[in-house]
PDB file of C-alpha atoms and ligand atoms in Angstrom:
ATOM      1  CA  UNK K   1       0.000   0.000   0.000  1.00 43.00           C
ATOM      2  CA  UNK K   2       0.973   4.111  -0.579  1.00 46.00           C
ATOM      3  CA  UNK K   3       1.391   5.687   2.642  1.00 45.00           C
ATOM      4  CA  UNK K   4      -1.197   7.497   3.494  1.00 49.00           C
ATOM      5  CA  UNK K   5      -2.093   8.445   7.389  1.00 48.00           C
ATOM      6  CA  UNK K   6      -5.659   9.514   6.448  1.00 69.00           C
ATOM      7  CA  UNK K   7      -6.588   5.869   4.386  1.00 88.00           C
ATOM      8  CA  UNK K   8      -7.436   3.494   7.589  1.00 91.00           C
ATOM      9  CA  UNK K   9      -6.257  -0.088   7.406  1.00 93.00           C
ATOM     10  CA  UNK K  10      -7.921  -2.958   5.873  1.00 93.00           C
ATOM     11  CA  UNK K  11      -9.636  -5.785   7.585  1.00 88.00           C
ATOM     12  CA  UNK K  12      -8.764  -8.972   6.558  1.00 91.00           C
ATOM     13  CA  UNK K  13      -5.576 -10.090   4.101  1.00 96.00           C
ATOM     14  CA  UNK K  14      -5.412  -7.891   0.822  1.00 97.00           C
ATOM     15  CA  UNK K  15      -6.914 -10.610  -1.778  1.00 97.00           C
ATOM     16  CA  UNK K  16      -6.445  -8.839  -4.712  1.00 97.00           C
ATOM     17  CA  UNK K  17      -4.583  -5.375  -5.849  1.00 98.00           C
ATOM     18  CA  UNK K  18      -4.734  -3.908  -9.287  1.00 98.00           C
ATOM     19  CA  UNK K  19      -4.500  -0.770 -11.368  1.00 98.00           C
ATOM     20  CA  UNK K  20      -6.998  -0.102 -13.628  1.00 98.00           C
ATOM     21  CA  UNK K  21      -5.401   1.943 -16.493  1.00 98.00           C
ATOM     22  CA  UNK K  22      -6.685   5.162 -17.650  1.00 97.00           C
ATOM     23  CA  UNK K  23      -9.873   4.876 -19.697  1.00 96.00           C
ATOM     24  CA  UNK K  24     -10.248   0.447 -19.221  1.00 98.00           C
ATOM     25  CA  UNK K  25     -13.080  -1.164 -17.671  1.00 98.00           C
ATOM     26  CA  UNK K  26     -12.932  -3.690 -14.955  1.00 98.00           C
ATOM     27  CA  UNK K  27     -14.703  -6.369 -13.114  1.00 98.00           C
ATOM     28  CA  UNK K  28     -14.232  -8.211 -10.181  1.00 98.00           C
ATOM     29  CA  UNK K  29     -16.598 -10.531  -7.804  1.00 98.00           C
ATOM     30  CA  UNK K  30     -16.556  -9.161  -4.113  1.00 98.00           C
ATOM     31  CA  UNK K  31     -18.153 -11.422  -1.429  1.00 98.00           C
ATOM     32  CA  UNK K  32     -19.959 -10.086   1.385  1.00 98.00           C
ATOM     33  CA  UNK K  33     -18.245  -8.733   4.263  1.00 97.00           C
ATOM     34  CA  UNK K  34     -14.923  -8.373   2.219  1.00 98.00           C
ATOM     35  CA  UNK K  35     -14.036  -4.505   1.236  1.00 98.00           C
ATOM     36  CA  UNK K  36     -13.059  -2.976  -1.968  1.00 98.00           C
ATOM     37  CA  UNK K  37     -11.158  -0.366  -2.117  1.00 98.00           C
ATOM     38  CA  UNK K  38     -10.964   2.054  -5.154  1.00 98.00           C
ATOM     39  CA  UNK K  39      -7.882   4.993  -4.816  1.00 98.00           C
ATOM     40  CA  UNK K  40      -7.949   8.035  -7.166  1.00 96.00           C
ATOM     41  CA  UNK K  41      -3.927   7.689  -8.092  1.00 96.00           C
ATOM     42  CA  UNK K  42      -3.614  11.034  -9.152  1.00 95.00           C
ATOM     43  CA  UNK K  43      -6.710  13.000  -7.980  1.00 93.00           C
ATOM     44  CA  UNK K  44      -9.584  13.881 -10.221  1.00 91.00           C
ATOM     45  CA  UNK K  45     -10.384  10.813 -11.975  1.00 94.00           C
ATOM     46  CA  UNK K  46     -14.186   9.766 -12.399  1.00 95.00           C
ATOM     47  CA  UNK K  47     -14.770   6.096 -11.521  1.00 97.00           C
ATOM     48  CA  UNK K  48     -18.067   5.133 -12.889  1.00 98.00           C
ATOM     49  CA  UNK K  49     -19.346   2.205 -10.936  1.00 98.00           C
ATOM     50  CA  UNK K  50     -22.375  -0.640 -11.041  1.00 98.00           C
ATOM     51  CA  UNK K  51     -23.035  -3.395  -9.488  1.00 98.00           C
ATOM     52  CA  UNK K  52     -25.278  -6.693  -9.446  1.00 98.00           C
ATOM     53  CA  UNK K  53     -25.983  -9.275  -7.465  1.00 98.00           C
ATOM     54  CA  UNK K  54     -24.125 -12.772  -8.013  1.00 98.00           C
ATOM     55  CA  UNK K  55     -26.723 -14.767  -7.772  1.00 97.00           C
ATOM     56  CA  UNK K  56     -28.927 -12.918  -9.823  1.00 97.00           C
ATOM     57  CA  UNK K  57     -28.436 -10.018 -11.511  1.00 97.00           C
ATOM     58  CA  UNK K  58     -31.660  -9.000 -12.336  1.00 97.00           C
ATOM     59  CA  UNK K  59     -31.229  -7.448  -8.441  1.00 98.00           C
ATOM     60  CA  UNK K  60     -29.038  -4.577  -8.922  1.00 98.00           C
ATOM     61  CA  UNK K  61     -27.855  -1.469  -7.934  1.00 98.00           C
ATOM     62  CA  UNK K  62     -30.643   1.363  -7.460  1.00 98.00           C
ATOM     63  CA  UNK K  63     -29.730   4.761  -7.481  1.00 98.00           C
ATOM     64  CA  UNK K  64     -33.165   5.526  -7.105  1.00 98.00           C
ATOM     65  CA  UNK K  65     -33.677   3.589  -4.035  1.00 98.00           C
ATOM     66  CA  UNK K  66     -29.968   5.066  -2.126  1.00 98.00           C
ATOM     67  CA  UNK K  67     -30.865   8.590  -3.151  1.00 98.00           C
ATOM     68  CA  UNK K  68     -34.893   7.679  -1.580  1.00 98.00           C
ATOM     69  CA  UNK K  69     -33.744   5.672   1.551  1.00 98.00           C
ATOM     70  CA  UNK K  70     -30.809   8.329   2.990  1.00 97.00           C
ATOM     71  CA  UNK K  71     -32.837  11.467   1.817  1.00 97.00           C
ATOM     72  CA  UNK K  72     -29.833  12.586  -0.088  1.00 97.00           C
ATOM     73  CA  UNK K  73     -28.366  12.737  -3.402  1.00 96.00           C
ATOM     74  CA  UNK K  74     -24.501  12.098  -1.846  1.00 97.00           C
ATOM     75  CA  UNK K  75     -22.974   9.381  -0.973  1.00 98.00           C
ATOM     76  CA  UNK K  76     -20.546   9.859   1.694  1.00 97.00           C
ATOM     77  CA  UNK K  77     -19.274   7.507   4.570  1.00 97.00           C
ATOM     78  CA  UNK K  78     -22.096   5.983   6.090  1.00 97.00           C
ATOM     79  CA  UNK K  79     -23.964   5.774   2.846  1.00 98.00           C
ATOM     80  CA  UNK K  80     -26.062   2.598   2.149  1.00 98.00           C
ATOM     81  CA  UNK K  81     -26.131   1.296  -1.460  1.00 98.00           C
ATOM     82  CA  UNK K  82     -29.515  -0.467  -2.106  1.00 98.00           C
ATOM     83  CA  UNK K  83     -30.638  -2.619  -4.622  1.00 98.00           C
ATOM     84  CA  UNK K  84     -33.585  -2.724  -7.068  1.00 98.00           C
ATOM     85  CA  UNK K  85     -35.048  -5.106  -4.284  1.00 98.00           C
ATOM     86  CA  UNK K  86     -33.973  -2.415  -1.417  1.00 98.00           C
ATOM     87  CA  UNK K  87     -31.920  -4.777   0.295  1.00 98.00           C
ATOM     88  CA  UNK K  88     -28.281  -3.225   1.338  1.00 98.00           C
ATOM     89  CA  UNK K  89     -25.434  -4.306  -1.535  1.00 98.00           C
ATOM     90  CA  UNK K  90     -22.464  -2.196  -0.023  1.00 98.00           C
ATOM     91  CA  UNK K  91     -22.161   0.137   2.394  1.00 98.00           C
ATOM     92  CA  UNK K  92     -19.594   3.486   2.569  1.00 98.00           C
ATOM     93  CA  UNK K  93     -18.103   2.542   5.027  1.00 97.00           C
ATOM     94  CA  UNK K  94     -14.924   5.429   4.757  1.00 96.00           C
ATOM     95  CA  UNK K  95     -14.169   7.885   2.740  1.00 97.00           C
ATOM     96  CA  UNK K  96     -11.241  10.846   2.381  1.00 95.00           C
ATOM     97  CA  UNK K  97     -14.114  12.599  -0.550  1.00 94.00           C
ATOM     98  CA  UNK K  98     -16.287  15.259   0.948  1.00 93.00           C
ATOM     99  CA  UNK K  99     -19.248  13.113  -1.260  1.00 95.00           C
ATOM    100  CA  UNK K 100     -19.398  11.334  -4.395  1.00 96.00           C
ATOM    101  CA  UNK K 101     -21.907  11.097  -6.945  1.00 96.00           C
ATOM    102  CA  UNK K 102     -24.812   9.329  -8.181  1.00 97.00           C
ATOM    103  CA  UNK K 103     -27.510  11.321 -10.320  1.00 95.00           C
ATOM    104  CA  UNK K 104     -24.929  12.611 -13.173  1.00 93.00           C
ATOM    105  CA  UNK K 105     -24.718   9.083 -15.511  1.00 94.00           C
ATOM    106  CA  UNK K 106     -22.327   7.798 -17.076  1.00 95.00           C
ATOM    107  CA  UNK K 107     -20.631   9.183 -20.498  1.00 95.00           C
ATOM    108  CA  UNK K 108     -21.537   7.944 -23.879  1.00 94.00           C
ATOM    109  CA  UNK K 109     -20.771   8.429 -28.030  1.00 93.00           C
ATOM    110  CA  UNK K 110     -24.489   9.231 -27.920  1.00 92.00           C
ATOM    111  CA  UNK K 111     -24.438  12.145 -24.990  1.00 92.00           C
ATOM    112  CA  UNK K 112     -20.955  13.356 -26.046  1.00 93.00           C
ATOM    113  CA  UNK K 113     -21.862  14.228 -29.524  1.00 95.00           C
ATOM    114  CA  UNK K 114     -25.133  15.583 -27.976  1.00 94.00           C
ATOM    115  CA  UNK K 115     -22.825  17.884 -25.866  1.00 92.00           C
ATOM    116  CA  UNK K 116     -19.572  18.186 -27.408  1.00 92.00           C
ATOM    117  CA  UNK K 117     -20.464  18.103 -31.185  1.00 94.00           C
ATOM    118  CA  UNK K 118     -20.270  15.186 -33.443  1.00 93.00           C
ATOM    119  CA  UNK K 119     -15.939  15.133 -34.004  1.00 94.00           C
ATOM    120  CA  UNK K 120     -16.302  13.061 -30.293  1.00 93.00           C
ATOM    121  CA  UNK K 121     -18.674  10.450 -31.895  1.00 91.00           C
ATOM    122  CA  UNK K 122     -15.753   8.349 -32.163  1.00 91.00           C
ATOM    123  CA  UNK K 123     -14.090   8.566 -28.586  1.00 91.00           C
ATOM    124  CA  UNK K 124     -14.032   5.730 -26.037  1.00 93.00           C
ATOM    125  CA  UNK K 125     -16.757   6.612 -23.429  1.00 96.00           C
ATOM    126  CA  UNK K 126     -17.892   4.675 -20.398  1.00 97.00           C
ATOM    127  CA  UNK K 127     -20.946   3.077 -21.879  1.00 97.00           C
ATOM    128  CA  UNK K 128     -18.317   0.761 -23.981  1.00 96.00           C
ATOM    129  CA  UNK K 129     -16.412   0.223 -20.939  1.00 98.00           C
ATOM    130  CA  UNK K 130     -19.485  -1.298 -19.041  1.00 98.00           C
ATOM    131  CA  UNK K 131     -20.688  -3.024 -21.979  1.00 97.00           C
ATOM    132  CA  UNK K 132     -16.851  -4.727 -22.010  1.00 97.00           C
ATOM    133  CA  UNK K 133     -17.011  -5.438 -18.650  1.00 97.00           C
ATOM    134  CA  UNK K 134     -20.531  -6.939 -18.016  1.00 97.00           C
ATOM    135  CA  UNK K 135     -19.985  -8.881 -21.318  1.00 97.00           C
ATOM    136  CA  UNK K 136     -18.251 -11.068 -19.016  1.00 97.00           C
ATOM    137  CA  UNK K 137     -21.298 -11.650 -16.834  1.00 96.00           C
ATOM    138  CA  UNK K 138     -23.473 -12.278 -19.639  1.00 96.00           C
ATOM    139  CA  UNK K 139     -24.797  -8.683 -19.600  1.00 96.00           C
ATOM    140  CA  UNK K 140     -25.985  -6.162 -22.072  1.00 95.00           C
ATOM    141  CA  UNK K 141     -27.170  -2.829 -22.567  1.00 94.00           C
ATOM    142  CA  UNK K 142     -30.758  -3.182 -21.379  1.00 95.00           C
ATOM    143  CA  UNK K 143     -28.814  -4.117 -17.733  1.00 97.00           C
ATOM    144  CA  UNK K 144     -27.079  -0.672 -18.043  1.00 97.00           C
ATOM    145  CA  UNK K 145     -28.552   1.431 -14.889  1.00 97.00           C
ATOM    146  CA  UNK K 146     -27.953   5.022 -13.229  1.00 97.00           C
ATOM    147  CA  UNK K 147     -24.697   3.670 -11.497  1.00 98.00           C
ATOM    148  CA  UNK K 148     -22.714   5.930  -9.295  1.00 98.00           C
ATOM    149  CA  UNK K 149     -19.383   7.712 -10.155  1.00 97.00           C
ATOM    150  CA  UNK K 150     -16.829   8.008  -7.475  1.00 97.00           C
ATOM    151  CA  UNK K 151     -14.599  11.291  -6.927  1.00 95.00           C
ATOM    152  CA  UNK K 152     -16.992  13.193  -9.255  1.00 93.00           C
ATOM    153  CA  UNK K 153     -18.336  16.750  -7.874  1.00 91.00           C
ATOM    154  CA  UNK K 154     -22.097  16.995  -9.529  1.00 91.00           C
ATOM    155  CA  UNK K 155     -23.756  19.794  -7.524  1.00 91.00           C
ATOM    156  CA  UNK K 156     -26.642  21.219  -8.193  1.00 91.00           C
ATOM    157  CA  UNK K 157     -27.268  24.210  -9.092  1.00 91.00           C
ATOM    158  CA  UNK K 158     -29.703  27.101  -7.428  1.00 92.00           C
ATOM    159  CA  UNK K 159     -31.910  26.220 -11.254  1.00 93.00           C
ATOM    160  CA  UNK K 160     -32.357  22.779 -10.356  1.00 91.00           C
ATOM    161  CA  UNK K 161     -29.272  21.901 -13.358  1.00 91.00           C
ATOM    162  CA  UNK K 162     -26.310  19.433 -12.978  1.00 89.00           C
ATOM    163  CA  UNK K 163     -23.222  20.748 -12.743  1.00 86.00           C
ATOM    164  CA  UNK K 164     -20.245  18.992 -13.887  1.00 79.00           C
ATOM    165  CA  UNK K 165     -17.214  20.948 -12.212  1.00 83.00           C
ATOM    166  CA  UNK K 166     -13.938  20.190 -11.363  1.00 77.00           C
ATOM    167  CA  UNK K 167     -13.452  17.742  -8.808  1.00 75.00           C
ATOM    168  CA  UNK K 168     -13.172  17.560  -5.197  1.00 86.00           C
ATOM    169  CA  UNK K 169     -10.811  14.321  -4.851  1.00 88.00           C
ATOM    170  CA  UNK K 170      -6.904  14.353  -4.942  1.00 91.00           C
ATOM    171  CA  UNK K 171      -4.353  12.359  -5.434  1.00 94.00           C
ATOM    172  CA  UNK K 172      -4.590   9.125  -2.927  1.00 94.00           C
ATOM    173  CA  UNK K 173      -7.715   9.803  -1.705  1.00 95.00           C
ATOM    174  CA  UNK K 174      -9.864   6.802  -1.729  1.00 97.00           C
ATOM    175  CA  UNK K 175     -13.203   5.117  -0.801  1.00 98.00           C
ATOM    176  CA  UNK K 176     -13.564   2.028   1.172  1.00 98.00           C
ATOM    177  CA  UNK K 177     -17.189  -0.084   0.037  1.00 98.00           C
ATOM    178  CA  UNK K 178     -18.155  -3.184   2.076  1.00 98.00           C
ATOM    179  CA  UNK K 179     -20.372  -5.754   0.566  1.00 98.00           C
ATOM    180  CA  UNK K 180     -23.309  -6.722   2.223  1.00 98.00           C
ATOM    181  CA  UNK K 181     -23.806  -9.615  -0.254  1.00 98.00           C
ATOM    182  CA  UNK K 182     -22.028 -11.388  -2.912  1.00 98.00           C
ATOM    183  CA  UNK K 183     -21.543  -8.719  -5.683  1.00 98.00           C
ATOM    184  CA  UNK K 184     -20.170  -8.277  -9.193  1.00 98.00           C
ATOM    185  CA  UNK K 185     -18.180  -5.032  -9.116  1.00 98.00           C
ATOM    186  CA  UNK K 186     -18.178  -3.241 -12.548  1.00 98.00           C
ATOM    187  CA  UNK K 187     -15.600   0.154 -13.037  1.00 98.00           C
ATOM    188  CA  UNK K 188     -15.405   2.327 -16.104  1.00 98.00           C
ATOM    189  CA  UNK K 189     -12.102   4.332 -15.329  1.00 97.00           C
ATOM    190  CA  UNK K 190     -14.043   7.440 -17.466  1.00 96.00           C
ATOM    191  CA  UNK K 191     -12.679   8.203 -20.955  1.00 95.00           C
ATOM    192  CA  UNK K 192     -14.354  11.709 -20.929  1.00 92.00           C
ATOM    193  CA  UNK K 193     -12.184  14.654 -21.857  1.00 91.00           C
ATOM    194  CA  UNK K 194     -14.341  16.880 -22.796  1.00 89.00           C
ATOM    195  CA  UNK K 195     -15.131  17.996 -19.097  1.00 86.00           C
ATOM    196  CA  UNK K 196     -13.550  18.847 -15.989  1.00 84.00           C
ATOM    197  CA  UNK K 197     -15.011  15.570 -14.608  1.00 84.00           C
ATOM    198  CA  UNK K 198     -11.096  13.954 -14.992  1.00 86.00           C
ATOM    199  CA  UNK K 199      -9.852  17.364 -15.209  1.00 85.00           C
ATOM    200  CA  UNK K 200      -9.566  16.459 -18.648  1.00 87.00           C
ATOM    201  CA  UNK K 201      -6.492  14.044 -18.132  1.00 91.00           C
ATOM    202  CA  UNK K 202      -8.056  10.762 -17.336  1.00 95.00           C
ATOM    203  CA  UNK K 203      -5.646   8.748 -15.154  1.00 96.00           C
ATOM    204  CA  UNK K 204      -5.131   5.268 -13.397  1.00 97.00           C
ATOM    205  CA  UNK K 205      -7.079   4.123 -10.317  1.00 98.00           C
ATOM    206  CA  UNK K 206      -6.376   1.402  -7.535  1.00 98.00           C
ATOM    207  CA  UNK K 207      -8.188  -0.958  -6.564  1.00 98.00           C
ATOM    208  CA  UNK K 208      -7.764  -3.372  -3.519  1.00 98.00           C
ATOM    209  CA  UNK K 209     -10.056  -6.146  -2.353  1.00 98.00           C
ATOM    210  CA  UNK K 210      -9.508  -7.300   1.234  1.00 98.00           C
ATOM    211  CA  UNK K 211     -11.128  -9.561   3.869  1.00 96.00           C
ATOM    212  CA  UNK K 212     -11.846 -13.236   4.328  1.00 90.00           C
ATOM    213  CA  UNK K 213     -10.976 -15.286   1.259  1.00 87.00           C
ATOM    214  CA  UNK K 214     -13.878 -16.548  -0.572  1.00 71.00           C
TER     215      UNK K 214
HETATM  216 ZN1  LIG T   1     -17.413   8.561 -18.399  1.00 60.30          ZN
END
């Protein structure tokens, strides 16, 4: 591990360690009780995340239902991520990030060239990234949900718009999610350069898995 007096220590052996590259996808089975940690290398980076139950993935993640239970549209430490059948799939359980997002979305060619103009039709975008990764679970597009993006800063604003504006992590800040079932863990490490969501560098991320073996 970095040193780093503000990220607390893992329970439990570290099980699996890994940098996701700048702009990949990634996905990982977590079991419950074990924690997965993602770390924002170099500060700034947008980590797009979903997950699904094991067991059956038509139970997934609902942003709908966090956002509803807490009364809040941040997740912070002590946030509870529910599913689409309300149970509890993770839980925040630390985090150095004032709050993290879950009502901005997730980039795509589609939105970009909405956005951005139709030159970015052909740039990488998360939506590929999840379709990658959940092509391993035997997932398609119809499974893609409102999924949460760590380290991203979506206030908003006094009009009732989404902001996109540069972000509030750092470099080796971190957030620390413990599964409250057996999960499949799906990251895009965001593409997106045409806002400040990656302060338009996108960079690696960490990610550690730790607790009692499976
Ligand atoms: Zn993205």
């Amino acid at each position: 591990m970095t040193s780093n007096d503000a990220m607390p220590p893992l329970a439990g052996p570290v099980l699996h360690d890994e940098i996701i590259a700048a702009r990949a996808p990634w996905d990982r089975i977590v079991r419950r009780g074990q924690t997965l940690r993602i770390i924002d290398l170099e500060g700034n980076q947008a980590v797009d995340f979903l997950m699904y139950r094991l067991d059956d993935d038509a139970e997934r993640y609902s942003a709908q239902d966090t956002v509803a239970a807490q009364g809040n549209i941040f997740l912070r430490a002590g946030s509870v991520l529910l599913s689409s059948e309300g149970n509890p799939m993770a839980r925040v359980t630390a985090t150095a990030v004032a709050h993290h997002d879950t009502i901005g979305g997730a980039c795509s060619c589609e939105s970009n060239t909405l956005r951005y103009g139709f030159h970015t039709k052909a740039q990488h975008a998360c939506v590929e990234n999840f379709l990658h990764a959940n092509s391993h679970h035997g997932l398609g597009k119809r499974d893609l949900v409102s999924n949460i993006n760590w380290f991203m800063n979506v206030p908003v604003e006094p009009d009732g718009a989404l902001g996109i504006v540069d972000g509030i992590s750092a470099p080796g800040l971190y957030v620390d999610l413990r599964a409250e079932m057996d999960i499949v863990a799906v990251i895009s490490n965001c593409p997106q350069i045409n806002n400040p969501c990656n302060g338009f560098n996108p960079t690696p991320v960490r990610v550690v898995i730790a607790g009692a073996a499976d």
